[in-house]
Amino acid sequence: MSTLTREAQEVGPPPGRYGGLVAGRRSTWAVLAIWLVLMAVGGSLAAKLGSVQDNDPVSWLPASSQSTKAVEVAEKHFAEKDVSTAVVVYSRDGGLTAADLAKVENDRGALKASAVKVSGDRKAAFISVPVRTAENDNAVLADGVDRVQDVAGTGVPGGLDVKVTGEAGSIADFIRVYSGMDGVLLGVTLGIVALLLLVTYRSPVLWLIPLLAVGLAAQVAAAVVYLLAKHAGLAVDGQSSYILIVLALGVGTDYALLLIARYREELHRHADRHEAMAHAVRGCLPAIAASAATVGVATLCLVFGSLNSTRGLGPVVAIGVAVVFAAMISLLPALLVILGRWAFWPLIPRYDPGDPGDQGYGGAGERGTGLWARVARTVGRAPRPIWIGALLVLVALAFGSTGLSTGLTQAEQFTKKTDSVVGQETLARHFPAGSSAPADLYVRAGEAAAAVSTVQKVPGVSSATQAGSAGGWTHVSVVLAGAPETKDARQAVERVRTALDHGGARSAVVGGESAVALDRHKAEGDEERLLIPLILGIVLVMLIALLRSVAAPIMLLASVVLSYAAALGAAALLFQALGHPRIDRGLLLFGFLFLVALGVDYTIFLMTRVREEVPRLGHREGVLTGLSVTGGVITSAGLVLAGTFMMLAVVPTVGALQQGLLIAVGVLLDTFIVRSLLIPALALEIGPRVWWPNGKVRA
């Protein structure tokens, strides 16, 4: 066949400059070379990401919080900079023996700890040990706690139970949990993505190509984040690191699935694979760019948060999405073109000049047969019962969220009990529960006596004693009746602060572990009130710009908000079933951000294709054709993204487990109910008015 005849038979508009660039016969090799250089440089840097994490809860608080001010006073006047406290708890059910008490006293001397405190029932004792920390160097605190454990674990009399808890013990447990977790999480997530891709493509070769591209992109993104954290002050913690990995792999695979599906379509229409890829890139670029922009800009809204951890998460995620987007529209097309059609073996797409792409969802070929063509026909026959039924299911699930309880404590953070958690439980049985982490009250020396007298009368306070004076300030140690970070402890701290304000000690600031939890809880509430409306506004503007209408974006945004509520309710039921009913309040904002941003992704993929088909086929046929054509790829994308977030279960913390479950449930609801049933059925019910005020699309 002559070139002229072949080109006359090929369908579709010109491929565009960018598509021609990344799919060109020579430029594809240049694209591949650039990414190999980036990987060579970034691979070693990505491995260092864990070294710049800061998992100290105090460092994430707003500068205006009392807890932060208390730390500043302590560091300036009491030489407590870069110091945490480990609490060593000794217990014996039958009562401590003389040998036990001798062991405790020896440890106190070796560790330069505080005076030994023995419980009234003589069954437990504890000492408080100062442990040095260092900014952006987790190893210093971990090594310090290891030394405490080595000393406390040596020469223990038979039957004496010894555990290390306190703030330093808890932080050390977190460091151990996240140490090396980036590599484990990357490997496990790559494994699940590989399995899902293998099932999707049923090819021994094709699944490797997107996996390679996404894996390279994730490593480059981690390297960029490391450099910014090391040299530009970007805040990174364990949570943002693992979210970066999971999101990069999940979102990147989504984009890859969309591009490969469109490339397969174009290979049927074009004899030349370079030409086919150029058209595929041109067809997918608006949807992928809109998705990446929506997720990236929405997450950047987090820079307006109150907590440093929130402000740091936004840029980390945005960087990951930007790098993955760049890889999926450059590296992936280059790899696919270089490898040629045989990469699809054994289901190799052949050039077919009679491709039935113009016949709509009811025609012959790929658009008229298969599961999603049948789904489209079902939606087309009864749109009203379908959207009403889908709506009722989502509303019913949303009611499950009424059982959610916030206030996940440090002791509840791990899926398995650690030494610090067991030690705290032992301490609480024999002493006031707050003994392991007293609140730190700093007050001007002239107001110290009045402050102590006031605090001792506050409900929820076991004792208040002066612990030292320096620089015109007095340090008062306040032991609370409630365990650290619990609701009782937070309320006690709030009552102490209120009593001091009304008791004439206005210079007083209250810090410590429970005060940090209180200030974080308040800051998270402030963030919800500010950021949720801001994110909604940003997403709405992005949808309006993409679809060039107002009615459709409002419908889409309302659907994903309802989907979020349903996901929250369904996840709440799962949390209760798993024995972790309480959540950290930050999960509400985290879940909202990612489920709204990622949920909009699938409606973007659907509606951009519908918008492409409507002017050609009419509104009804365009909606059903868009659903039929995108159904398989979006379902695969949803399964991959849900699967990658479920991999957070390998991180042995309750927070990570809950994050993974919430996002996975929400993505599946978006995939199988919102995008497959609710949106197309509503679009048919509303009719061409859904494109208002864009009359051209309504043709």
XYZ file of C-alpha atoms in Angstrom:
699
model
C 0.000 0.000 0.000
C 1.356 3.429 -0.923
C 2.024 6.034 1.756
C -0.603 8.352 0.232
C -3.264 5.635 0.251
C -2.394 4.587 3.810
C -2.570 8.178 5.075
C -5.908 8.704 3.337
C -7.328 5.738 5.214
C -5.935 6.721 8.628
C -8.430 8.498 10.812
C -8.174 11.317 13.305
C -6.718 14.806 13.390
C -2.994 15.562 13.035
C -0.969 14.184 15.939
C 0.455 17.529 17.068
C 4.022 18.628 17.687
C 4.522 17.126 21.113
C 3.215 13.714 20.083
C 5.494 13.769 17.063
C 8.446 14.713 19.267
C 8.191 11.902 21.836
C 7.238 9.342 19.180
C 9.747 10.392 16.508
C 12.133 7.874 15.008
C 15.209 9.591 16.447
C 13.783 11.670 19.292
C 12.530 8.583 21.147
C 16.143 7.550 21.716
C 16.989 11.015 23.019
C 14.058 10.821 25.462
C 15.227 7.422 26.691
C 18.797 8.686 27.135
C 17.632 11.658 29.228
C 15.656 9.432 31.596
C 18.535 6.967 31.959
C 20.801 9.841 32.999
C 18.195 11.054 35.496
C 17.938 7.576 36.959
C 21.690 7.152 37.169
C 21.957 10.369 39.169
C 18.756 9.967 41.159
C 18.950 6.297 42.114
C 21.551 6.744 44.827
C 19.920 9.927 46.113
C 16.525 8.274 46.456
C 18.024 5.734 48.855
C 18.967 8.601 51.208
C 15.422 9.900 51.612
C 15.030 8.236 55.009
C 18.021 10.169 56.362
C 16.230 13.528 56.036
C 12.981 12.494 57.716
C 11.922 14.267 60.903
C 9.385 12.247 62.908
C 9.435 14.335 66.093
C 5.802 15.404 66.743
C 6.861 18.685 68.385
C 8.711 19.889 65.286
C 5.514 19.739 63.226
C 3.461 22.103 65.385
C 2.647 25.729 64.513
C 5.112 28.270 65.901
C 2.254 29.995 67.723
C 1.223 26.950 69.758
C 1.928 26.797 73.482
C 3.772 23.517 73.047
C 6.230 25.132 70.640
C 6.724 28.099 72.975
C 7.343 25.710 75.869
C 10.081 23.977 73.855
C 11.665 27.366 73.097
C 11.728 28.304 76.802
C 13.152 24.901 77.731
C 15.919 25.119 75.134
C 16.854 28.700 76.003
C 16.827 28.564 79.803
C 16.978 24.933 80.887
C 19.571 23.498 78.483
C 17.002 21.025 77.225
C 17.719 21.518 73.542
C 17.833 18.269 71.584
C 16.849 16.178 74.610
C 14.031 13.662 74.936
C 13.085 11.409 77.840
C 13.040 7.635 78.005
C 11.240 6.020 80.935
C 12.455 2.609 82.131
C 9.695 0.656 83.879
C 10.481 -2.291 86.156
C 7.674 -4.549 87.406
C 7.094 -7.863 89.182
C 3.607 -9.200 89.885
C 4.608 -10.562 93.281
C 6.287 -7.322 94.346
C 9.788 -5.949 93.772
C 12.580 -7.767 95.617
C 15.725 -6.307 97.145
C 17.660 -7.547 94.095
C 15.152 -5.811 91.815
C 15.558 -2.502 93.622
C 19.344 -2.866 93.545
C 19.144 -3.391 89.768
C 16.997 -0.257 89.388
C 19.438 1.793 91.487
C 22.428 0.540 89.484
C 20.699 1.460 86.218
C 19.889 4.902 87.600
C 23.550 5.552 88.259
C 24.754 4.113 84.939
C 22.220 6.102 82.926
C 22.408 9.296 85.000
C 18.664 9.101 85.443
C 16.221 10.786 87.793
C 15.501 9.504 91.275
C 13.859 6.100 91.470
C 10.085 6.179 91.967
C 8.433 3.125 93.499
C 4.692 2.471 93.336
C 2.557 2.299 96.457
C 1.908 -1.404 95.949
C 5.680 -2.004 95.649
C 5.121 -3.928 92.405
C 6.699 -1.403 90.003
C 9.329 1.298 89.783
C 10.582 3.631 87.097
C 13.388 6.023 86.259
C 13.451 8.843 83.689
C 16.524 9.001 81.448
C 17.490 12.020 79.288
C 18.254 10.936 75.724
C 20.046 13.155 73.256
C 18.422 13.901 69.900
C 19.611 15.738 66.798
C 17.703 17.613 64.118
C 17.316 15.574 60.909
C 19.342 12.694 62.368
C 17.088 9.972 63.700
C 20.038 7.711 64.416
C 21.133 9.831 67.396
C 17.903 9.273 69.338
C 17.620 5.643 68.222
C 21.191 4.957 69.374
C 20.455 6.644 72.706
C 17.376 4.502 73.324
C 19.327 1.399 72.255
C 21.910 2.194 74.941
C 19.178 2.609 77.563
C 17.716 -0.746 76.547
C 21.140 -2.416 76.631
C 21.860 -1.166 80.152
C 18.356 -1.924 81.429
C 18.386 -5.361 79.803
C 21.713 -6.455 81.340
C 21.800 -8.399 84.613
C 18.029 -8.497 85.049
C 16.956 -10.680 87.994
C 14.790 -13.604 86.941
C 11.092 -12.719 86.748
C 11.625 -8.937 86.641
C 9.960 -7.327 83.623
C 11.783 -4.328 82.128
C 10.374 -2.061 79.400
C 11.491 1.286 77.926
C 8.715 3.771 77.218
C 8.240 7.539 77.418
C 8.542 10.027 74.574
C 11.960 8.777 73.470
C 10.837 5.152 73.568
C 7.794 5.918 71.408
C 9.793 7.919 68.860
C 12.414 5.165 68.703
C 9.684 2.645 67.930
C 8.513 4.831 65.044
C 12.069 5.146 63.754
C 12.470 1.373 63.828
C 9.143 0.901 62.062
C 10.018 3.249 59.222
C 13.702 2.279 58.995
C 14.165 0.525 55.673
C 10.407 0.648 55.060
C 10.795 2.701 51.862
C 12.565 -0.208 50.171
C 10.126 -2.818 51.492
C 7.117 -0.743 50.493
C 8.554 -0.077 47.038
C 9.203 -3.785 46.477
C 5.790 -4.938 47.702
C 3.954 -2.234 45.763
C 5.864 -3.019 42.581
C 4.915 -6.653 43.089
C 1.182 -5.968 43.352
C 1.294 -3.562 40.403
C 3.161 -6.169 38.339
C 0.563 -8.824 39.167
C -2.350 -6.553 38.269
C -0.698 -5.480 35.019
C 0.025 -9.088 34.095
C -3.635 -9.981 34.604
C -4.754 -6.878 32.701
C -2.567 -7.321 29.621
C -2.189 -11.129 29.557
C 1.207 -10.587 27.992
C 4.582 -11.783 29.280
C 6.252 -8.579 28.049
C 3.850 -5.623 28.038
C 3.381 -5.429 31.819
C 7.106 -4.812 32.272
C 7.124 -1.607 30.229
C 4.812 0.571 32.354
C 6.255 -0.986 35.499
C 9.767 0.007 34.442
C 8.699 3.535 33.535
C 6.739 4.053 36.758
C 9.520 2.575 38.896
C 12.127 4.883 37.329
C 9.837 7.870 37.811
C 9.242 7.020 41.489
C 12.992 6.874 42.122
C 13.623 10.188 40.364
C 10.790 11.796 42.360
C 12.278 10.500 45.629
C 15.667 11.915 44.616
C 14.158 15.358 43.937
C 12.390 15.319 47.313
C 15.637 14.304 49.050
C 17.564 17.180 47.452
C 14.898 19.713 48.417
C 14.746 18.368 51.980
C 18.525 18.391 52.297
C 19.246 21.783 50.765
C 15.992 23.774 50.631
C 14.346 22.990 53.957
C 11.459 20.882 52.600
C 9.801 19.135 55.555
C 9.660 15.344 55.145
C 8.492 12.686 57.585
C 7.858 8.956 57.389
C 4.266 9.458 56.277
C 5.082 11.746 53.357
C 7.865 9.393 52.231
C 5.668 6.310 51.937
C 2.788 8.289 50.437
C 5.202 9.568 47.785
C 6.122 6.004 46.804
C 2.587 4.628 46.796
C 1.028 7.612 45.028
C 3.757 7.764 42.386
C 3.338 4.091 41.540
C -0.456 4.151 41.667
C -1.053 7.355 39.720
C 1.739 6.591 37.272
C 0.246 3.204 36.488
C -3.157 4.846 35.947
C -1.662 7.183 33.370
C 0.195 4.292 31.747
C -2.986 2.237 31.424
C -4.786 5.138 29.766
C -1.971 5.776 27.290
C -1.452 2.112 26.397
C -5.186 1.591 25.821
C -5.298 4.578 23.467
C -2.088 3.426 21.740
C -3.651 0.014 21.143
C -6.655 1.721 19.515
C -4.413 3.812 17.281
C -2.322 0.818 16.207
C -5.476 -0.564 14.589
C -5.847 2.671 12.626
C -2.236 3.429 11.684
C 0.267 1.188 9.982
C 3.215 3.114 11.378
C 3.712 2.716 15.138
C 5.374 6.140 15.456
C 2.317 7.729 13.892
C 0.026 5.680 16.114
C 1.857 6.773 19.254
C 1.807 10.414 18.195
C -1.986 10.223 17.852
C -2.290 8.332 21.153
C -0.291 10.965 23.004
C -2.385 13.710 21.429
C -5.600 11.964 22.474
C -4.508 11.195 26.062
C -2.538 14.311 26.890
C -5.517 16.536 27.850
C -6.921 13.961 30.296
C -3.551 13.024 31.819
C -2.456 16.666 32.074
C -5.787 17.657 33.662
C -5.527 14.787 36.132
C -1.940 15.607 37.090
C -2.720 19.315 37.374
C -5.777 18.658 39.531
C -3.945 16.366 41.941
C -0.829 18.554 41.986
C -2.588 21.876 42.539
C -5.027 20.389 45.061
C -2.184 18.944 47.142
C -0.258 22.207 46.950
C -3.166 23.748 48.855
C -1.684 21.977 51.883
C 1.055 24.625 52.074
C -1.591 26.823 53.697
C -2.036 24.329 56.544
C -1.222 24.996 60.185
C 0.960 21.954 60.823
C 4.427 21.682 59.340
C 3.676 18.047 58.477
C 0.702 19.161 56.395
C 2.645 21.921 54.672
C 5.447 19.498 53.855
C 3.159 16.792 52.460
C 1.736 19.076 49.757
C 4.992 19.771 47.876
C 6.170 16.171 48.303
C 3.037 14.787 46.611
C 3.010 17.514 43.958
C 6.634 16.724 43.066
C 5.817 13.028 42.792
C 2.836 13.664 40.519
C 4.792 16.096 38.337
C 7.694 13.682 37.821
C 5.380 10.747 37.122
C 3.362 12.842 34.664
C 6.547 13.782 32.821
C 7.633 10.145 32.643
C 4.287 8.830 31.425
C 4.102 11.292 28.519
C 7.735 10.945 27.473
C 9.574 7.870 28.777
C 6.659 5.448 28.408
C 5.823 6.444 24.794
C 9.501 6.180 23.894
C 9.816 2.681 25.379
C 6.642 1.450 23.672
C 7.662 2.807 20.261
C 11.190 1.449 20.514
C 9.960 -2.041 21.388
C 7.284 -2.052 18.679
C 4.037 -3.989 18.283
C 5.543 -7.278 19.439
C 5.478 -5.955 23.027
C 1.723 -6.721 23.009
C 2.327 -10.409 22.182
C 0.327 -12.605 22.045
C -2.553 -10.089 21.573
C -0.747 -7.973 18.980
C -2.913 -5.118 17.608
C -2.872 -5.282 13.783
C -3.381 -2.417 11.381
C -7.010 -2.492 10.219
C -8.083 0.232 7.792
C -11.701 -0.785 8.397
C -11.490 -0.112 12.154
C -15.066 0.509 13.373
C -14.180 3.341 15.700
C -16.819 5.693 14.259
C -19.791 3.422 14.915
C -20.367 4.287 18.569
C -20.885 1.984 21.517
C -23.476 -0.098 19.720
C -21.407 -0.861 16.657
C -19.198 -3.817 15.917
C -15.666 -4.354 17.181
C -14.195 -3.364 20.549
C -16.760 -0.636 21.257
C -19.826 -2.729 20.645
C -18.951 -5.945 22.459
C -17.648 -6.922 25.832
C -18.586 -6.193 29.429
C -18.487 -2.406 29.268
C -20.542 -2.227 26.107
C -23.181 -4.246 27.952
C -22.915 -1.937 30.974
C -23.364 1.051 28.669
C -26.475 -0.461 27.107
C -27.902 -1.184 30.575
C -27.304 2.393 31.699
C -28.802 3.651 28.470
C -32.008 1.635 28.959
C -32.755 2.747 32.545
C -30.674 5.778 33.605
C -33.098 7.061 36.268
C -33.376 3.886 38.382
C -29.620 3.409 38.079
C -28.583 6.842 39.325
C -31.179 6.766 42.104
C -30.014 3.308 43.190
C -26.332 4.335 43.114
C -27.153 7.467 45.103
C -28.997 5.489 47.779
C -26.090 3.055 48.158
C -23.606 5.905 48.661
C -25.869 7.734 51.125
C -26.422 4.531 53.119
C -22.667 3.919 53.346
C -22.066 7.527 54.378
C -24.102 6.978 57.558
C -21.385 4.598 58.734
C -19.138 7.593 59.386
C -21.300 8.575 62.375
C -19.509 5.862 64.329
C -16.048 7.364 63.801
C -14.109 8.519 66.831
C -11.010 10.705 66.590
C -8.122 10.815 69.040
C -5.735 7.988 68.136
C -3.123 8.001 70.896
C 0.562 7.165 70.758
C -0.183 3.849 72.471
C -2.666 2.975 69.712
C -0.401 3.865 66.800
C 1.038 0.401 66.190
C -0.733 -2.645 64.789
C 1.296 -4.783 67.208
C 2.221 -3.844 70.747
C 5.732 -2.435 71.045
C 7.867 -2.198 74.183
C 6.964 1.466 74.610
C 3.235 0.653 74.542
C 3.561 -2.285 76.980
C 5.734 -0.143 79.247
C 3.131 2.630 79.306
C 0.381 0.134 80.149
C 2.483 -1.260 83.015
C 3.182 2.228 84.315
C -0.518 3.152 84.214
C -1.418 0.124 86.377
C 0.830 1.219 89.236
C 1.231 4.998 88.915
C -0.820 7.912 87.613
C -1.048 7.163 83.886
C 0.623 10.442 82.979
C 3.784 9.690 84.974
C 5.706 8.633 81.863
C 5.161 11.996 80.196
C 4.390 14.823 82.653
C 3.190 18.104 81.225
C 5.900 20.781 81.321
C 4.762 24.100 82.764
C 7.117 27.058 82.395
C 6.212 30.217 84.275
C 7.965 33.414 85.347
C 9.616 32.896 88.743
C 7.444 35.511 90.450
C 4.301 33.641 89.468
C 5.570 30.128 90.222
C 3.997 29.653 93.664
C 0.593 30.853 92.498
C 0.855 28.683 89.375
C 1.631 25.519 91.369
C -1.218 26.226 93.778
C -3.620 26.824 90.885
C -2.611 23.753 88.902
C -2.862 21.376 91.849
C -6.570 22.158 92.095
C -7.333 21.377 88.457
C -9.355 18.181 87.868
C -7.276 15.572 86.052
C -3.969 16.682 87.663
C -2.284 14.211 90.046
C 0.574 16.442 91.167
C 2.495 19.609 90.329
C 6.020 20.136 91.648
C 8.766 22.648 90.897
C 11.518 20.952 88.937
C 13.985 23.820 88.553
C 14.549 27.553 87.972
C 16.725 29.414 85.478
C 16.784 32.708 83.587
C 13.847 34.078 85.542
C 11.682 31.074 84.684
C 10.502 28.138 86.802
C 9.887 24.670 85.418
C 6.940 22.856 86.990
C 6.390 19.154 86.292
C 2.659 18.384 86.111
C 1.687 14.714 86.334
C -1.707 14.057 84.759
C -4.128 11.344 85.766
C -4.808 10.387 82.131
C -2.407 8.468 79.899
C -0.405 10.619 77.459
C -2.324 11.949 74.443
C -5.679 10.501 75.520
C -8.812 12.628 75.516
C -8.668 12.844 79.334
C -5.071 14.084 79.225
C -5.824 16.632 76.484
C -8.793 17.975 78.409
C -6.687 18.205 81.576
C -4.058 20.264 79.724
C -6.761 22.573 78.401
C -8.163 23.037 81.923
C -4.656 23.771 83.253
C -4.113 26.452 80.621
C -7.498 28.038 81.311
C -6.914 27.987 85.078
C -3.506 29.642 84.694
C -4.970 32.378 82.479
C -7.602 33.130 85.095
C -5.249 32.596 88.029
C -2.875 35.430 87.259
C -0.049 33.344 85.738
C -0.403 34.753 82.233
C 3.280 34.185 81.455
C 2.772 30.415 81.767
C 3.122 28.069 78.812
C 2.271 24.376 78.998
C 4.019 21.813 76.833
C 4.783 18.113 76.870
C 3.420 15.089 75.041
C -0.271 15.567 75.889
C -0.050 19.297 75.211
C 1.441 18.520 71.806
C -1.499 16.196 71.100
C -3.958 18.933 72.125
C -2.294 21.587 69.963
C -2.106 19.200 67.028
C -5.795 18.314 67.413
C -6.767 21.994 67.363
C -4.508 22.725 64.393
C -6.041 19.854 62.433
C -9.492 21.295 63.041
C -8.327 24.679 61.752
C -6.887 23.000 58.664
C -10.139 21.213 57.881
C -12.105 24.472 57.994
C -9.606 26.238 55.724
C -8.338 23.595 53.336
C -11.441 21.558 52.505
C -13.293 24.525 50.923
C -10.065 25.637 49.245
C -9.462 22.194 47.711
C -13.065 22.009 46.513
C -12.751 25.420 44.885
C -9.480 24.513 43.157
C -10.863 21.229 41.809
C -14.023 22.970 40.545
C -11.979 25.583 38.697
C -9.795 22.872 37.140
C -12.850 20.939 35.942
C -14.462 24.044 34.487
C -11.259 24.839 32.602
C -10.991 21.272 31.295
C -14.603 20.667 30.265
C -15.375 24.304 29.430
C -18.747 24.043 31.093
C -20.225 24.742 34.525
C -23.003 22.201 34.984
C -20.872 19.086 34.424
C -18.087 20.141 36.853
C -20.624 20.853 39.609
C -22.185 17.422 39.063
C -18.785 15.727 39.106
C -17.613 17.546 42.226
C -20.813 16.740 44.116
C -20.417 13.071 43.173
C -16.866 12.774 44.494
C -17.781 14.537 47.757
C -20.591 12.037 48.249
C -18.194 9.249 47.335
C -15.778 10.497 50.026
C -18.538 10.426 52.650
C -19.486 6.900 51.582
C -15.852 5.771 51.686
C -15.453 7.237 55.173
C -18.522 5.364 56.367
C -17.484 2.064 54.797
C -13.934 2.419 56.109
C -15.248 3.188 59.616
C -17.011 -0.163 59.640
C -13.779 -1.878 58.556
C -11.754 -0.059 61.238
C -14.149 -1.282 63.920
C -14.016 -4.836 62.590
C -10.194 -4.765 62.680
C -10.134 -3.502 66.266
C -8.909 0.015 65.479
C -12.066 2.146 65.814
C -10.312 5.423 66.641
C -8.596 7.490 63.959
C -6.124 10.322 63.973
C -8.069 13.467 63.117
C -5.607 14.215 60.330
C -7.040 11.232 58.412
C -10.189 13.266 57.658
C -8.254 15.894 55.706
C -5.850 13.341 54.222
C -8.710 11.190 52.990
C -10.675 14.134 51.659
C -7.727 15.483 49.702
C -6.752 12.245 48.024
C -10.227 10.861 47.429
C -11.490 14.105 45.915
C -8.358 14.582 43.798
C -8.040 10.927 42.773
C -11.793 10.409 42.456
C -11.984 13.293 40.026
C -9.260 11.524 38.026
C -11.583 8.798 36.815
C -14.395 11.164 35.987
C -11.855 13.253 34.077
C -10.805 10.181 32.078
C -14.463 9.388 31.369
C -15.777 12.872 30.657
C -12.893 14.010 28.443
C -13.596 11.004 26.217
C -17.346 11.701 26.353
C -16.709 15.332 25.446
C -14.665 14.101 22.474
C -17.448 11.792 21.284
C -20.556 13.969 21.848
C -20.050 16.450 18.972
C -19.550 13.492 16.627
C -22.215 11.066 17.852
C -24.677 13.213 19.783
C -25.132 13.447 23.554
C -26.675 10.049 24.315
C -24.429 8.041 22.013
C -21.395 10.060 23.085
C -21.970 9.365 26.798
C -22.499 5.647 26.275
C -19.579 5.340 23.858
C -17.310 7.120 26.336
C -18.385 4.725 29.085
C -17.954 1.679 26.844
C -14.516 2.662 25.539
C -12.994 3.838 28.832
C -14.657 1.248 31.074
C -11.961 -1.401 30.879
C -8.972 0.887 31.262
C -10.469 2.945 34.092
C -11.509 -0.195 35.964
C -7.990 -1.569 35.626
C -6.599 1.772 36.788
C -8.903 1.788 39.805
C -7.917 -1.728 40.793
C -4.230 -0.877 40.490
C -4.551 2.319 42.529
C -6.639 0.614 45.219
C -4.145 -2.242 45.305
C -1.162 0.064 45.722
C -2.776 1.936 48.606
C -3.704 -1.350 50.252
C 0.017 -2.046 50.364
C 0.237 0.512 53.175
C -0.878 -2.394 55.345
C 2.746 -3.593 55.306
C 3.644 -0.516 57.390
C 2.920 -1.732 60.946
C 1.175 1.433 62.119
C -2.549 1.932 62.542
C -2.393 5.297 60.789
C -0.905 3.780 57.624
C -3.385 0.883 57.677
C -6.322 3.269 57.992
C -5.011 5.554 55.261
C -4.595 2.629 52.892
C -8.033 1.197 53.624
C -9.820 4.540 53.299
C -8.226 5.422 49.960
C -8.650 1.909 48.573
C -12.344 1.775 49.512
C -12.918 5.250 48.090
C -11.172 4.446 44.811
C -13.200 1.261 44.380
C -16.449 3.141 45.029
C -15.436 5.749 42.463
C -14.478 3.062 39.967
C -17.487 0.766 40.171
C -20.355 2.997 41.335
C -19.642 6.671 40.716
C -17.872 6.550 37.364
C -19.559 3.405 35.996
C -23.158 4.099 37.017
C -23.887 7.393 38.750
C -22.105 9.830 36.423
C -23.199 8.384 33.042
C -26.765 7.847 34.272
C -26.975 11.429 35.575
C -25.472 12.751 32.342
C -28.218 10.985 30.392
C -30.904 12.175 32.835
C -29.800 15.803 32.620
C -29.254 15.577 28.882
C -27.251 18.055 26.775
C -27.803 20.711 29.453
C -24.978 19.036 31.371
C -22.581 20.903 29.047
C -24.106 24.306 29.821
C -23.135 26.947 28.809
C -20.965 25.350 26.104
C -23.324 24.986 23.173
C -20.706 23.436 20.885
C -20.353 20.307 23.005
C -24.130 19.997 23.203
C -24.418 19.535 19.444
